[in-house]
CSV table of C-alpha atoms and ligand atoms in Angstrom, one decimal:
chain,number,residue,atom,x,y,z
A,1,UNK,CA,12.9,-67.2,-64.9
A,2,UNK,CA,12.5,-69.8,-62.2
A,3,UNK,CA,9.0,-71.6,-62.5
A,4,UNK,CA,8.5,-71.5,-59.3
A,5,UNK,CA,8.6,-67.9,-58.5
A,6,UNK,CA,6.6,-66.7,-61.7
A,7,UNK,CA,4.3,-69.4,-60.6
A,8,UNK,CA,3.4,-68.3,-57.0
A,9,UNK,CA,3.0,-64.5,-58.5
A,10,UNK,CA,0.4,-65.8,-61.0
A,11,UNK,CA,-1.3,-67.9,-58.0
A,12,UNK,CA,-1.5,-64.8,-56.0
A,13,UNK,CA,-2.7,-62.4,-58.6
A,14,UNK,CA,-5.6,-64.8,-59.3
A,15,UNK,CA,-6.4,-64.9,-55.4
A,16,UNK,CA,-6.0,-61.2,-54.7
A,17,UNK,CA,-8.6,-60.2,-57.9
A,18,UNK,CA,-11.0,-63.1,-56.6
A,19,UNK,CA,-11.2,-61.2,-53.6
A,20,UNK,CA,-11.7,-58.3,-55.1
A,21,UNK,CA,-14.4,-59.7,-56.8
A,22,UNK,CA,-16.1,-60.9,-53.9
A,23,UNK,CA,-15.8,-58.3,-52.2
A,24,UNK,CA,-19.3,-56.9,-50.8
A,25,UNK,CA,-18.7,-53.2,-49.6
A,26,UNK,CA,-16.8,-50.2,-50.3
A,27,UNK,CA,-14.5,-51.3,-47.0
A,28,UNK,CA,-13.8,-54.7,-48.1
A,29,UNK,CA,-11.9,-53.4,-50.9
A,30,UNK,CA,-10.0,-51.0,-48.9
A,31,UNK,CA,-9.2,-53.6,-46.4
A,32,UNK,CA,-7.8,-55.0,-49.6
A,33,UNK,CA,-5.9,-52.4,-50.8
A,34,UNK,CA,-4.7,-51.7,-47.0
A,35,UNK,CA,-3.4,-55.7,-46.5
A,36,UNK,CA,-2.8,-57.5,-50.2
A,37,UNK,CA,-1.9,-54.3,-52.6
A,38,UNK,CA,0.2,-52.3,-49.7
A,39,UNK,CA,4.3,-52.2,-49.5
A,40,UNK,CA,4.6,-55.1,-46.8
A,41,UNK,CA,1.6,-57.5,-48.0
A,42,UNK,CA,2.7,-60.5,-50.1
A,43,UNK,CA,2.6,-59.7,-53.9
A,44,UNK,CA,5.2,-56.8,-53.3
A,45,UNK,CA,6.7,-59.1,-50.6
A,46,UNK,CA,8.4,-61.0,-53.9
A,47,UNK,CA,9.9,-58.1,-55.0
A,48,UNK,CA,12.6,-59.2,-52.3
A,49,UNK,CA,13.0,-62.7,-53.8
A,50,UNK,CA,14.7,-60.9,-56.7
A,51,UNK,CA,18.0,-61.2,-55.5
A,52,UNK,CA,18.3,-64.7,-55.8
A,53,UNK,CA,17.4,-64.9,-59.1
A,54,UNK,CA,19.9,-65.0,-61.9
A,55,UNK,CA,20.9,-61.0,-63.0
A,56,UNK,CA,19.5,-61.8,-66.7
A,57,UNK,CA,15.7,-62.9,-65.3
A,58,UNK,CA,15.4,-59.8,-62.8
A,59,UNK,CA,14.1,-57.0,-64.6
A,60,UNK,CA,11.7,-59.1,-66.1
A,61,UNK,CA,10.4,-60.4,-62.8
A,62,UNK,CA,9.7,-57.2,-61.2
A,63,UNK,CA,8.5,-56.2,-64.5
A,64,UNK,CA,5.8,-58.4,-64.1
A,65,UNK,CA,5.1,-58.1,-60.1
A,66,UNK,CA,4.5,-54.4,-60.8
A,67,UNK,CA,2.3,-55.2,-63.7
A,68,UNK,CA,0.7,-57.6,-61.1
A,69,UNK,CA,-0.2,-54.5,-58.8
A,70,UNK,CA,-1.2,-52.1,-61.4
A,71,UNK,CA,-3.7,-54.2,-62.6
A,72,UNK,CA,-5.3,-55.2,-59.5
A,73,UNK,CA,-5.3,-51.9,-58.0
A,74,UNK,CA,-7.0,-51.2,-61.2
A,75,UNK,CA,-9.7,-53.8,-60.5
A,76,UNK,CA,-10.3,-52.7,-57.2
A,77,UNK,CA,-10.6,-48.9,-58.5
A,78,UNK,CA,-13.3,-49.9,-60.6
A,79,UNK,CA,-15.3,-52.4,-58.1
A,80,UNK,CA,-15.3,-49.1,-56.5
A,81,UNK,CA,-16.8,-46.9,-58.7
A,82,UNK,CA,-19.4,-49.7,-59.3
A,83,UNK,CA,-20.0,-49.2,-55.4
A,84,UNK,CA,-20.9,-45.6,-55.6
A,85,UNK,CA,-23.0,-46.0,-59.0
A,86,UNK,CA,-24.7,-48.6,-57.4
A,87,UNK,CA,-25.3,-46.2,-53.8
A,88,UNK,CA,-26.5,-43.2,-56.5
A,89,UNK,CA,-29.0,-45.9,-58.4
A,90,UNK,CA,-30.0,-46.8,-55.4
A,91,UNK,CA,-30.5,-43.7,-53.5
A,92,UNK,CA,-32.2,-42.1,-57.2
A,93,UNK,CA,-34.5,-45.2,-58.0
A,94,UNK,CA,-37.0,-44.1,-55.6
A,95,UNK,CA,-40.1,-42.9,-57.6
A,96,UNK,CA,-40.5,-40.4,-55.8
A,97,UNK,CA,-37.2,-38.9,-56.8
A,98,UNK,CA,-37.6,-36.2,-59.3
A,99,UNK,CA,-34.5,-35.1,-60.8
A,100,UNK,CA,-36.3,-31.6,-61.7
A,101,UNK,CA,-36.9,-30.1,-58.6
A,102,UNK,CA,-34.9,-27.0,-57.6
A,103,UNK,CA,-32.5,-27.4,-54.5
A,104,UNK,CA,-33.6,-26.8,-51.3
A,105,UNK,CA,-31.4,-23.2,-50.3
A,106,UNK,CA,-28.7,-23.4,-48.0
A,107,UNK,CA,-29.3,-21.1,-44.9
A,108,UNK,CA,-28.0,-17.4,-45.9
A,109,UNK,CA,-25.1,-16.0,-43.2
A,110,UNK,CA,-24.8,-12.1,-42.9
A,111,UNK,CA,-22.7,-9.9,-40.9
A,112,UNK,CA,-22.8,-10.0,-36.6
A,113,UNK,CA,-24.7,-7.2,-35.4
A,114,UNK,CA,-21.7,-5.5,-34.1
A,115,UNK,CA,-19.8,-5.8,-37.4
A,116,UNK,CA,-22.9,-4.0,-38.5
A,117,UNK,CA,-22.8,-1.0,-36.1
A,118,UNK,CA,-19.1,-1.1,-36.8
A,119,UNK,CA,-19.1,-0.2,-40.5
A,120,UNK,CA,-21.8,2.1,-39.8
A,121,UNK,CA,-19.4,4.4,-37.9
A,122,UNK,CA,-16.6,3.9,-39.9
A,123,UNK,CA,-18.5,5.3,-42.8
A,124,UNK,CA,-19.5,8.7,-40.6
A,125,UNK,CA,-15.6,8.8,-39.6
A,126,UNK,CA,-14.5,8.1,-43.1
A,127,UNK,CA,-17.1,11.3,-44.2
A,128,UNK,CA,-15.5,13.1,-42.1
A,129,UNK,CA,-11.8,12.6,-43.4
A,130,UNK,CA,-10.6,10.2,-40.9
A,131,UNK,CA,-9.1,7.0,-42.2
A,132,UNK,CA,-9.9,3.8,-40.1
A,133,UNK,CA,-6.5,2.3,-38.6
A,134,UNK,CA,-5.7,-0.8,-36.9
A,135,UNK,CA,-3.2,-2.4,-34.2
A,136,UNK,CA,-2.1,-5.4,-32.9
A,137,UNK,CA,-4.4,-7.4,-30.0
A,138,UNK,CA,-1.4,-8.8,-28.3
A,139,UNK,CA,0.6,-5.1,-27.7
A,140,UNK,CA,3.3,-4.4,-25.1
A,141,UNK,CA,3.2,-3.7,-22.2
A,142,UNK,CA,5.0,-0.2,-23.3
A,143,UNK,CA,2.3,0.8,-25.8
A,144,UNK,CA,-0.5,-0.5,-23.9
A,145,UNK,CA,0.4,1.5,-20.7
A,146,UNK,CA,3.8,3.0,-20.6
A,147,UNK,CA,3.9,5.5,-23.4
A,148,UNK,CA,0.1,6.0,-22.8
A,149,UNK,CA,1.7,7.9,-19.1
A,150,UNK,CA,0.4,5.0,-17.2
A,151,UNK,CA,3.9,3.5,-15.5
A,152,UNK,CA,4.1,0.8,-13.6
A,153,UNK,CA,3.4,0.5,-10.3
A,154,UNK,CA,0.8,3.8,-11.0
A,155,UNK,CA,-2.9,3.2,-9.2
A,156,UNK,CA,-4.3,3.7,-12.9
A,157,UNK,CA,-2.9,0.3,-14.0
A,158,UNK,CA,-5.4,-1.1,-11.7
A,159,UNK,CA,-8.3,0.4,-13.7
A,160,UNK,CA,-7.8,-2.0,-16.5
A,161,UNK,CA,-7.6,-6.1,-15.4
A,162,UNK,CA,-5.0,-7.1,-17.8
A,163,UNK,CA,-4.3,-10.4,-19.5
A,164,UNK,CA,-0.3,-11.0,-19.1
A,165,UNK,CA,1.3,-12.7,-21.4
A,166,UNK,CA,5.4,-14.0,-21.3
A,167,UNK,CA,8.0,-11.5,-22.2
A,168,UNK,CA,6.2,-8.6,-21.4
A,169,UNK,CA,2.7,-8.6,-23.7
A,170,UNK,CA,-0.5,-8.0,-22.7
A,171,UNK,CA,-3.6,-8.7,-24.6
A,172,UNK,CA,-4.4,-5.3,-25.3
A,173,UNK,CA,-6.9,-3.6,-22.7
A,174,UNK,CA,-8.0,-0.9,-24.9
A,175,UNK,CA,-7.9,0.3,-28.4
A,176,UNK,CA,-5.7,3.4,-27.3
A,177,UNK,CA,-2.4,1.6,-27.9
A,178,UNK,CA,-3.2,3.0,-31.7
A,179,UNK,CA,-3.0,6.2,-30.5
A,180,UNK,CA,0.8,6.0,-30.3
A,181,UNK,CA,1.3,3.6,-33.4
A,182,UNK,CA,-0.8,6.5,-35.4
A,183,UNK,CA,0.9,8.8,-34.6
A,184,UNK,CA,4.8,7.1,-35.0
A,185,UNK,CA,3.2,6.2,-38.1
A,186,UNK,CA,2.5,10.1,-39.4
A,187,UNK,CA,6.0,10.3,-38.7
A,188,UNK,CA,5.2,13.1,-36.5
A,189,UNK,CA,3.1,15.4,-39.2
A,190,UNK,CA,0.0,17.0,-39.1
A,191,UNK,CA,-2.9,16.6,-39.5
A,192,UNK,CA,-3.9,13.4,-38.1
A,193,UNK,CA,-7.6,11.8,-38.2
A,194,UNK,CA,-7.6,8.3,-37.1
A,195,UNK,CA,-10.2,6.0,-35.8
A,196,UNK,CA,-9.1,2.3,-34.9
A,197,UNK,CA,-11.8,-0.1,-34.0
A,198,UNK,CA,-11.0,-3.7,-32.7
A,199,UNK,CA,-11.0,-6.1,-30.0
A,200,UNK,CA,-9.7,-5.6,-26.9
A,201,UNK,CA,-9.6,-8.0,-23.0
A,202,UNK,CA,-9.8,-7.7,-19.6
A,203,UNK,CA,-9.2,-10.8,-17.3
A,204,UNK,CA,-12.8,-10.3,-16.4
A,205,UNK,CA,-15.3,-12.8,-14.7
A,206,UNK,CA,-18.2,-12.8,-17.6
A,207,UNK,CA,-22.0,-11.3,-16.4
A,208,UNK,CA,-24.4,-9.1,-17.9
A,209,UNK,CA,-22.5,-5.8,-18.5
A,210,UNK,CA,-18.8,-7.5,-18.5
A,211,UNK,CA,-17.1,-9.8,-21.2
A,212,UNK,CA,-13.5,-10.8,-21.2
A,213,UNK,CA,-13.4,-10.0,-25.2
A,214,UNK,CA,-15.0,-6.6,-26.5
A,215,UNK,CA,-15.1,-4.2,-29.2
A,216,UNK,CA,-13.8,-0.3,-29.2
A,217,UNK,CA,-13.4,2.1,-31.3
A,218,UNK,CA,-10.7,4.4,-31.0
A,219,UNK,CA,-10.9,7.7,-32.2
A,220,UNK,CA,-7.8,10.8,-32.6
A,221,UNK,CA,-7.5,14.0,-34.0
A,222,UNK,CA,-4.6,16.1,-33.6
A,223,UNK,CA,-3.3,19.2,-35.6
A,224,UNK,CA,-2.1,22.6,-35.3
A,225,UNK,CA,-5.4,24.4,-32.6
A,226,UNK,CA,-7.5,21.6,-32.1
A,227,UNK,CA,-9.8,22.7,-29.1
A,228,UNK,CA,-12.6,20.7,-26.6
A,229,UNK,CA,-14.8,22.7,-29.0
A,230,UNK,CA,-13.6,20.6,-31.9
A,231,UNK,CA,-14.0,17.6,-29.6
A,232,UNK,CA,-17.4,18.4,-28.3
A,233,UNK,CA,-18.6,19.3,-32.1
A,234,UNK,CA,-17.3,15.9,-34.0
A,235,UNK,CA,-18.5,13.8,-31.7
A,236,UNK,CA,-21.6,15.5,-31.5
A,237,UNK,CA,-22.1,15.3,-34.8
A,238,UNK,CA,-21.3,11.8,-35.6
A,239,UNK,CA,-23.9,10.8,-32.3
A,240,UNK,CA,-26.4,12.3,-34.1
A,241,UNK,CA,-26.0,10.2,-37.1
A,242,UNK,CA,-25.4,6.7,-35.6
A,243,UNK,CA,-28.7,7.5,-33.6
A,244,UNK,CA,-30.8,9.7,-36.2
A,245,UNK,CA,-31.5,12.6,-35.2
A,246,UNK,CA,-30.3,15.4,-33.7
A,247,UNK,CA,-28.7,14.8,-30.1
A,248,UNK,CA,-27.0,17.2,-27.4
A,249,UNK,CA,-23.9,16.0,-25.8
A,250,UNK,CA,-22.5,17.1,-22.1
A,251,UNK,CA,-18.7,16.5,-20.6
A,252,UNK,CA,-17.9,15.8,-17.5
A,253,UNK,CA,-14.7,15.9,-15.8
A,254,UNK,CA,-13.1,12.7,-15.7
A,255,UNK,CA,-9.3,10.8,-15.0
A,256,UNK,CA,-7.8,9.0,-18.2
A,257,UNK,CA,-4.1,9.1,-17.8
A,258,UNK,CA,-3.6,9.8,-21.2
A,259,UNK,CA,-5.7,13.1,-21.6
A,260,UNK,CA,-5.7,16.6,-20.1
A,261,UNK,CA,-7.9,17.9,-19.3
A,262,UNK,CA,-10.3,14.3,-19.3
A,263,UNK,CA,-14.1,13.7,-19.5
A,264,UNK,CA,-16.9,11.1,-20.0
A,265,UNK,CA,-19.4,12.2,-22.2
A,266,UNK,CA,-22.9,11.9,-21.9
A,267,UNK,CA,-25.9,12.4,-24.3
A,268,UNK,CA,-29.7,12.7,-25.0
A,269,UNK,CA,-31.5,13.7,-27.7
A,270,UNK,CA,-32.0,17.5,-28.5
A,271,UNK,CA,-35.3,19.1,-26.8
A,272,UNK,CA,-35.8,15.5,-24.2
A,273,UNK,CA,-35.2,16.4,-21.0
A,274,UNK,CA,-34.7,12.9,-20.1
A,275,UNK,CA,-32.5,10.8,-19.1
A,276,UNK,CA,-28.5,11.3,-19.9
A,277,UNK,CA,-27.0,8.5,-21.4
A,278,UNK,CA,-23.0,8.0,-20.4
A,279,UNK,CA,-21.7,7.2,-23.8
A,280,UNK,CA,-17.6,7.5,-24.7
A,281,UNK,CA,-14.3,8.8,-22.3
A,282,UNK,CA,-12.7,11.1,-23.9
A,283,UNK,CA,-10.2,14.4,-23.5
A,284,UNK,CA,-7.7,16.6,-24.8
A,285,UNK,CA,-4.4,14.3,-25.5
A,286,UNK,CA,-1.6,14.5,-23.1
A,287,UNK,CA,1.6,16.0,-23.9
A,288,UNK,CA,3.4,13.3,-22.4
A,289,UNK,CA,1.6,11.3,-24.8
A,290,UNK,CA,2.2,13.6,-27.8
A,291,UNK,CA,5.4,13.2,-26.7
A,292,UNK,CA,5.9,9.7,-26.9
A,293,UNK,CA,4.5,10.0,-30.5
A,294,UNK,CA,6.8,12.1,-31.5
A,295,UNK,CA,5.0,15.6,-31.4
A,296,UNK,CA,5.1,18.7,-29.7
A,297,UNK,CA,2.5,19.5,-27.4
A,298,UNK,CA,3.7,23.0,-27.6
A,299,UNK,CA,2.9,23.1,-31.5
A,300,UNK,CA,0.0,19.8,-32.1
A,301,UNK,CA,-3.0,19.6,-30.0
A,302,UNK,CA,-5.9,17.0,-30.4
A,303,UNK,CA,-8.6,15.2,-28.4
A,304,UNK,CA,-8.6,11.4,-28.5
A,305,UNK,CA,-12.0,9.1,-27.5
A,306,UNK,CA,-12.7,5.6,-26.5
A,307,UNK,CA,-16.1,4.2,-27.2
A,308,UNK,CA,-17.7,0.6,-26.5
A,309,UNK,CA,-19.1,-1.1,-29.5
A,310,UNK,CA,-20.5,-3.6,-28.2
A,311,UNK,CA,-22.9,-1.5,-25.8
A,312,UNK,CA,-24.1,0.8,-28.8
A,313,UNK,CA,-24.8,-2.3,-30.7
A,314,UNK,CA,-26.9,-3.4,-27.5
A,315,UNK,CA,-28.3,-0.1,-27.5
A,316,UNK,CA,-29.1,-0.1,-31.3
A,317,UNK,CA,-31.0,-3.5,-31.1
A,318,UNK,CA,-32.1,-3.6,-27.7
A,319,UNK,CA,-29.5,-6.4,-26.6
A,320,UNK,CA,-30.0,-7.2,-22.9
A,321,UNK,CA,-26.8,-9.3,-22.1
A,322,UNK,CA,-23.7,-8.7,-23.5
A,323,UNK,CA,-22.5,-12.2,-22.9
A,324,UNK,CA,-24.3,-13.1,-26.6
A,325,UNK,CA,-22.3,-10.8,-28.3
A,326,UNK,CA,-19.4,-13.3,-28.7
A,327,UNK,CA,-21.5,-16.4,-28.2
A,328,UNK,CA,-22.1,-17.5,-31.6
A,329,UNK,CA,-25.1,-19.0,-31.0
A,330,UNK,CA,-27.1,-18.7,-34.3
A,331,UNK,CA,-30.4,-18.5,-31.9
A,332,UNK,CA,-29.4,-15.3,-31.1
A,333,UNK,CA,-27.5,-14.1,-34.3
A,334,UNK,CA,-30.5,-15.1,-36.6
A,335,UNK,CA,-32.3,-12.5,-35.3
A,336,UNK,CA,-30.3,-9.6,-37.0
B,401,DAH,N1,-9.0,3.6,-23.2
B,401,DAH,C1,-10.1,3.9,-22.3
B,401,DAH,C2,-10.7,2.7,-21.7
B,401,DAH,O1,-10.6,1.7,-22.3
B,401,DAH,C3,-11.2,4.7,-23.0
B,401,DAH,C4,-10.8,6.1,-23.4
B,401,DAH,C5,-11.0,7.1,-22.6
B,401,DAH,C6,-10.1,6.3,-24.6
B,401,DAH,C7,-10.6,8.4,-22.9
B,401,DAH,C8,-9.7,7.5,-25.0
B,401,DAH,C9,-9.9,8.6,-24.1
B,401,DAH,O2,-9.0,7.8,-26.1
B,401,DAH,O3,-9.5,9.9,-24.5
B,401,DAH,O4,-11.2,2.7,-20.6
């Protein structure tokens, strides 16, 4: 092997562990390993001389430049480590420092308040034999309107200001879009007992009472003879145990394209005459919408509901502005 070459490898190994060696901080060494110890820095840089060596000295020459580089990089591995042992001693020696002493405890999370309220009612649904379902937040436009009997171009698309997305999704304006997916899903059988809670988003300017992103909870029952009684008595029943206690509940008469007859019920609790309280919309499910689920409205019957979460939650712990309920601000969500 050429003197010369094996030479100026040994020179350079001695140079690149002296820095090393010298080196002060944790940075210096990487600036080493980033300049001397990389692909295009000098020691591997001789790798390329190879060529012009004679064939029998090459595989001995790289041999040695690789040994070169494993070494040092080992040497600068270790000056490392003695970095962070030193930072430890350092940061231990004080006498104060008592190895003994229980941690401090890391702050415990727990579940948003409307995540709370949530599960709540899904346990009353689930008591009463409904299973809780889910959709997706980005539906068509079909499922979100269409096949609920809200065409285009009908006055009742109006009600809902609706995030358009390309290629004919919305995000979905309501939870009802389940509705349909339930029932496609049953395959058109009865009975069905569905309640699908979730997100939903209007292309609303936030205040007080309006939030672009909310929570609803969807709720169907269909089968052979389902009545407005049955409607009136479930949810009358499941409103007296999310609120303890025994409530009354009224309907009144109101337009959801996709029930027939519709209402918006109201309630208080039993023996108060105060105050009504407007609570869910509700109604007897369409038979253009029983339809599009593949039932027959002459055989299946059921009453469907839509309530807000996130104003029962508010309700529940006396939440003022609904703007905090998707804020994240642990000021607020600390306190429940
Ligand atoms: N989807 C309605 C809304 O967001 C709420 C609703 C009303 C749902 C009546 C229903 C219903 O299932 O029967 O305004």
């Amino acid at each position: 092997m050429p003197s010369s070459m094996k030479a100026r490898l040994d020179a350079l190994t001695a140079e690149v562990l002296a820095r090393i060696q010298a080196a002060e901080t944790a940075a210096a060494l990487e600036l080493i390993e980033q300049t001397d110890l990389a692909r295009k820095g000098e020691l591997l840089g001789l790798m390329r001389g190879i060529k012009d060596l004679p064939p029998e000295d090459r595989a001995a020459f790289g041999q040695s430049v690789n040994q070169a580089k494993t070494s040092l990089e080992a040497a600068v591995a270790e000056a490392k480590q003695a970095f962070t042992t030193a930072a430890v001693v350092a940061a231990t020696s004080d006498a104060c420092f008592d190895p003994t002493e229980p941690g401090g405890s890391l702050p415990g999370g727990h579940l948003h308040p409307v995540t709370q309220v949530r599960r709540e009612i899904e346990q009353i649904f689930m008591s009463l034999g409904f299973s809780v379902v889910d959709g997706p937040e980005m539906e068509t436009e079909e499922f979100n309107f269409d096949l609920l009997n809200i065409p285009a171009h009908h006055p009742a698309r109006d009600l809902q200001d609706t995030m358009w997305l390309e290629g004919g999704r919305v995000m979905r304006t309501h939870t009802s879009p389940v509705q349909l997916r339930a029932m496609r899903e049953a395959g058109g059988k009865v009975p069905v007992r569905v309640i699908a809670p979730g997100r939903v988003f209007r292309n609303e300017q936030p205040d007080a009472t309006h939030e672009h992103t909310f929570h609803q909870i969807e709720g169907l029952m269909l089968d052979e003879g389902v009545s407005v009684a049955d409607l009136k008595g479930v949810l009358r029943l499941v409103l007296s145990r999310i609120f303890g206690g025994s409530v009354e509940v009224r309907l009144r008469p109101h337009y959801f394209p996709f029930v027939e007859p519709g209402f918006e019920l109201d309630m208080r609790r039993t023996g108060s005459d105060g105050e009504w309280l407007e609570i869910l919309g509700c109604g007897m499910v369409h038979p253009e919408v029983l339809r599009a689920g593949g039932l027959d409205p002459d055989v299946v019957s059921g009453f469907a509901f839509g309530m807000g979460l996130d104003r029962l939650t508010m309700m529940r712990f006396g939440i003022e502005d609904v703007r905090w309920m998707m804020s994240g601000d642990p000021r607020f969500l600390t306190q429940f």
